[in-house]
Coordinates of C-alpha atoms and ligand atoms in Angstrom, one line a residue:
X1 CA 126.2 104.2 94.2
X2 CA 122.8 102.8 95.1
X3 CA 121.6 101.7 91.7
X4 CA 117.5 102.5 92.2
X5 CA 118.1 106.0 93.7
X6 CA 115.9 108.5 91.3
X7 CA 114.8 105.5 89.2
X8 CA 112.2 103.6 91.5
X9 CA 109.8 104.3 93.9
X10 CA 107.1 102.3 96.0
X11 CA 103.7 103.6 95.4
X12 CA 101.1 103.2 98.2
X13 CA 97.6 103.2 96.9
X14 CA 95.8 103.8 100.4
X15 CA 93.1 102.1 102.0
X16 CA 95.1 98.9 102.5
X17 CA 98.0 97.9 105.4
X18 CA 100.7 99.9 104.5
X19 CA 103.3 97.6 106.3
X20 CA 104.0 95.5 103.2
X21 CA 104.5 98.8 101.0
X22 CA 106.8 99.7 103.8
X23 CA 108.8 96.8 104.0
X24 CA 109.2 96.6 100.4
X25 CA 110.4 100.1 100.1
X26 CA 112.9 99.5 103.0
X27 CA 114.3 96.1 101.5
X28 CA 115.0 98.0 98.2
X29 CA 116.0 101.5 99.7
X30 CA 113.8 103.5 97.6
X31 CA 111.3 106.2 98.5
X32 CA 107.7 105.2 99.3
X33 CA 105.0 107.4 97.7
X34 CA 101.6 107.8 99.3
X35 CA 99.5 109.3 96.3
X36 CA 100.0 108.8 92.4
X37 CA 100.0 112.6 92.1
X38 CA 103.3 112.4 93.9
X39 CA 104.7 110.4 91.3
X40 CA 105.2 113.1 89.0
X41 CA 108.9 113.1 90.5
X42 CA 112.1 112.0 89.3
X43 CA 111.4 108.1 89.4
X44 CA 110.5 106.5 86.2
X45 CA 109.8 103.1 87.6
X46 CA 107.3 102.3 90.5
X47 CA 106.4 98.9 92.5
X48 CA 102.9 98.5 93.8
X49 CA 100.0 95.8 94.8
X50 CA 97.2 96.2 92.6
X51 CA 94.4 93.6 92.1
X52 CA 96.1 91.1 94.2
X53 CA 99.8 91.2 92.8
X54 CA 103.0 93.2 93.0
X55 CA 102.9 95.1 89.7
X56 CA 106.0 97.0 88.1
X57 CA 105.0 100.3 86.4
X58 CA 106.8 102.7 84.2
X59 CA 105.2 106.3 84.1
X60 CA 103.4 105.5 81.1
X61 CA 101.5 102.9 82.8
X62 CA 100.5 104.6 86.2
X63 CA 96.7 104.6 85.3
X64 CA 96.7 101.3 83.9
X65 CA 97.6 97.6 85.1
X66 CA 101.3 97.3 85.5
X67 CA 103.2 94.1 84.8
X68 CA 103.5 91.5 87.1
X69 CA 105.0 87.8 87.1
X70 CA 102.3 85.7 85.2
X71 CA 101.6 82.4 86.6
X72 CA 99.2 81.5 84.0
X73 CA 100.6 79.5 80.9
X74 CA 101.6 81.2 78.1
X75 CA 99.6 80.7 74.8
X76 CA 100.3 77.5 73.4
X77 CA 101.8 76.0 76.7
X78 CA 99.7 73.2 78.4
X79 CA 98.0 73.9 81.6
X80 CA 98.2 70.2 83.0
X81 CA 100.9 69.0 85.3
X82 CA 103.0 67.6 84.2
X83 CA 102.8 69.2 80.9
X84 CA 104.1 67.2 77.9
X85 CA 107.8 67.8 77.0
X86 CA 107.4 68.4 73.3
X87 CA 108.6 72.0 72.4
X88 CA 111.9 73.2 71.4
X89 CA 112.8 74.3 75.0
X90 CA 111.9 70.4 76.1
X91 CA 113.9 69.5 73.4
X92 CA 116.7 71.3 74.5
X93 CA 116.6 70.2 77.9
X94 CA 117.0 66.8 77.0
X95 CA 114.8 63.7 77.8
X96 CA 117.4 62.6 80.9
X97 CA 117.5 65.8 82.5
X98 CA 115.4 65.8 85.6
X99 CA 116.7 68.8 87.6
X100 CA 117.6 72.3 86.3
X101 CA 118.6 75.6 87.6
X102 CA 117.3 78.7 85.9
X103 CA 120.3 81.0 86.3
X104 CA 118.4 84.1 84.9
X105 CA 115.1 83.9 86.0
X106 CA 113.5 87.3 85.2
X107 CA 109.9 87.3 84.8
X108 CA 110.0 83.7 85.5
X109 CA 108.1 82.9 82.1
X110 CA 110.6 80.4 80.9
X111 CA 110.9 79.0 84.7
X112 CA 107.3 78.3 84.9
X113 CA 106.9 76.7 81.8
X114 CA 109.9 74.1 83.0
X115 CA 108.1 74.0 86.2
X116 CA 104.8 73.1 84.6
X117 CA 106.7 70.4 82.3
X118 CA 107.8 68.5 85.9
X119 CA 111.2 69.4 86.2
X120 CA 112.7 69.9 89.3
X121 CA 113.6 73.6 89.3
X122 CA 115.9 75.9 91.3
X123 CA 115.7 79.7 90.1
X124 CA 118.4 82.3 90.3
X125 CA 117.8 86.2 90.0
X126 CA 120.2 88.9 90.9
X127 CA 118.0 91.8 90.4
X128 CA 116.2 92.7 93.7
X129 CA 113.3 94.4 92.0
X130 CA 112.8 90.9 90.1
X131 CA 113.2 89.0 93.1
X132 CA 110.7 90.8 94.9
X133 CA 108.1 90.5 91.9
X134 CA 109.3 86.6 91.4
X135 CA 108.6 86.0 95.3
X136 CA 104.9 87.7 95.0
X137 CA 104.3 85.4 91.7
X138 CA 105.4 82.4 93.2
X139 CA 103.5 83.1 96.4
X140 CA 100.3 83.5 93.9
X141 CA 101.2 80.2 92.3
X142 CA 101.3 78.5 95.6
X143 CA 97.7 79.4 96.0
X144 CA 96.5 78.0 92.8
X145 CA 94.0 75.0 93.2
X146 CA 95.9 72.9 90.9
X147 CA 99.3 73.3 92.8
X148 CA 97.4 72.8 96.2
X149 CA 95.5 69.6 94.9
X150 CA 98.6 68.1 93.8
X151 CA 100.4 69.4 96.9
X152 CA 103.2 70.9 94.6
X153 CA 105.5 73.9 96.2
X154 CA 106.6 76.6 93.8
X155 CA 110.4 76.4 92.5
X156 CA 113.1 77.6 95.0
X157 CA 113.8 80.9 94.5
X158 CA 117.5 82.2 95.3
X159 CA 118.5 85.9 95.6
X160 CA 122.0 86.7 94.4
X161 CA 124.4 86.5 91.2
X162 CA 124.3 83.2 89.3
X163 CA 128.2 83.6 88.7
X164 CA 128.7 83.2 92.6
X165 CA 125.9 81.3 93.4
X166 CA 126.9 78.5 90.5
X167 CA 130.4 78.2 92.1
X168 CA 129.2 77.5 95.5
X169 CA 126.5 74.6 94.5
X170 CA 126.4 71.6 96.9
X171 CA 125.1 69.4 94.2
X172 CA 125.6 69.8 90.4
X173 CA 122.4 69.8 88.5
X174 CA 121.5 68.1 85.2
X175 CA 121.1 71.1 83.2
X176 CA 121.7 75.0 83.7
X177 CA 119.5 77.3 81.7
X178 CA 120.6 80.7 80.7
X179 CA 118.5 83.5 79.2
X180 CA 120.6 86.6 79.7
X181 CA 119.7 90.1 78.1
X182 CA 121.0 90.3 74.7
X183 CA 121.1 93.5 72.8
X184 CA 117.6 94.7 71.0
X185 CA 117.1 92.4 68.0
X186 CA 116.6 93.8 64.4
X187 CA 113.4 91.9 63.6
X188 CA 110.3 92.4 65.9
X189 CA 109.4 89.6 67.8
X190 CA 108.1 88.2 71.4
X191 CA 111.3 89.2 72.5
X192 CA 110.6 92.7 72.2
X193 CA 107.6 92.5 74.6
X194 CA 106.8 95.5 76.8
X195 CA 107.9 93.5 80.1
X196 CA 111.2 92.6 78.4
X197 CA 112.0 96.3 77.2
X198 CA 111.1 97.7 80.5
X199 CA 113.6 94.9 81.9
X200 CA 116.3 96.3 79.9
X201 CA 115.6 100.0 80.7
X202 CA 115.8 99.0 84.3
X203 CA 118.6 96.6 84.3
X204 CA 120.6 97.3 81.1
X205 CA 122.2 94.3 79.1
X206 CA 123.9 91.7 80.9
X207 CA 127.4 92.7 80.0
X208 CA 128.7 89.6 82.1
X209 CA 126.9 86.9 80.3
X210 CA 130.0 85.0 79.0
X211 CA 131.3 84.8 82.7
X212 CA 127.8 83.7 83.6
X213 CA 128.3 81.0 80.7
X214 CA 131.7 79.8 82.1
X215 CA 130.5 79.7 85.6
X216 CA 127.4 77.5 84.1
X217 CA 129.7 75.0 82.2
X218 CA 131.9 74.4 85.2
X219 CA 128.9 74.0 87.6
X220 CA 126.4 71.9 85.5
X221 CA 127.0 68.1 85.7
X222 CA 125.6 67.6 82.0
X223 CA 124.7 70.3 79.9
X224 CA 124.1 74.2 79.5
X225 CA 121.1 75.3 77.5
X226 CA 121.2 79.2 76.4
X227 CA 118.3 80.7 75.1
X228 CA 119.0 83.8 72.7
X229 CA 117.4 85.7 69.6
X230 CA 117.7 83.2 66.5
X231 CA 120.2 85.6 64.8
X232 CA 122.5 86.5 67.7
X233 CA 126.0 84.8 68.1
X234 CA 126.1 81.5 69.9
X235 CA 127.0 82.8 73.4
X236 CA 129.4 79.9 74.0
X237 CA 130.8 79.5 70.3
X238 CA 129.8 76.4 68.4
X239 CA 127.0 74.7 70.3
X240 CA 126.5 70.8 70.4
X241 CA 123.0 71.3 69.1
X242 CA 120.3 74.0 68.7
X243 CA 116.4 74.1 68.7
X244 CA 114.9 76.9 66.9
X245 CA 111.3 78.1 67.6
X246 CA 109.7 81.6 66.9
X247 CA 112.7 83.8 66.4
X248 CA 114.2 82.1 69.5
X249 CA 117.1 79.5 69.5
X250 CA 118.2 77.1 72.3
X251 CA 122.0 76.3 72.0
X252 CA 122.9 73.1 73.8
X253 CA 126.3 73.0 75.2
X254 CA 127.3 69.3 76.6
X255 CA 129.9 69.3 79.2
Ligands
SAM1 C1 116.2 88.3 79.8 S1 115.8 88.1 81.3 C2 115.0 86.4 81.4 C3 113.8 86.4 81.1 C4 113.2 84.9 81.7 N1 113.9 83.8 80.9 C5 111.9 84.8 81.5 O1 111.2 84.1 80.8 O2 111.1 85.8 82.0 C6 117.3 88.1 82.1 C7 117.3 88.2 83.4 O3 118.3 87.2 84.4 C8 118.9 88.2 85.4 N2 120.4 88.0 85.3 C9 121.3 88.1 84.4 N3 122.6 87.6 84.6 C10 122.2 87.1 86.0 C11 123.2 86.6 86.8 N4 124.5 86.6 86.5 N5 122.9 86.3 88.1 C12 121.4 86.2 88.5 N6 120.5 86.6 87.5 C13 121.0 87.3 86.4 C14 118.5 89.7 85.0 O4 118.4 90.4 86.2 C15 117.2 89.6 84.2 O5 116.4 89.4 85.2

């Protein structure tokens, strides 16, 4: 069955070129609606370009902004490039790591943090919706002054299931980073942010995360880092090392 039928539509707001909206609806095989009123239909999620970015909206957000891949650093993250490698994620990736594959790119927030710290990064994402949002976000990133002044290109973005993609790499990366969807946490945390709640509503939990972990261990040259809620069971058994920050844990598995 088509995964998005009855769930997702593309909204065309009028007054701009309709072609990108038609192209998006065709790529995702979902309906294109030409007015917000028409959105009183079965679908609960919508994609639309608003204020220069591709936004994901649920019904409660139709008259508000919507969610996009944020290309500005999160609070506490450095703006400079390369940003200092000093937080828990940097410690988990390790001093000797040069190249990283983020196998679960999602909203790209960890990816962009890894990218800003100067790692060479490739991003994998299997959800066609998230892939479209990421493509738009990385295009906006490429336009930023600091990216152009430093002649930087956005990270490479690859669509597909990482379990298959990792099995067919030409070269093993130093580190594979995993942040699959875990069931909702007991405690309230940054992980319960609206953007991740919507992601879970839309995509469900990543039930195959153990298979993904096994694929990552086979494919990495040196290590796998798994991000999870700090009270979650480690995905791959006892890790070699763990770094905790703000209700999140980074488990490090050495090859
Ligand atoms: C919790 S989100 C990741 C959030 C991300 N770390 C961020 O900072 O925005 C998990 C994402 O991983 C993707 N994902 C899960 N398993 C995957 C797989 N086997 N291959 C590719 N993508 C996968 C899901 O589609 C989802 O978008």
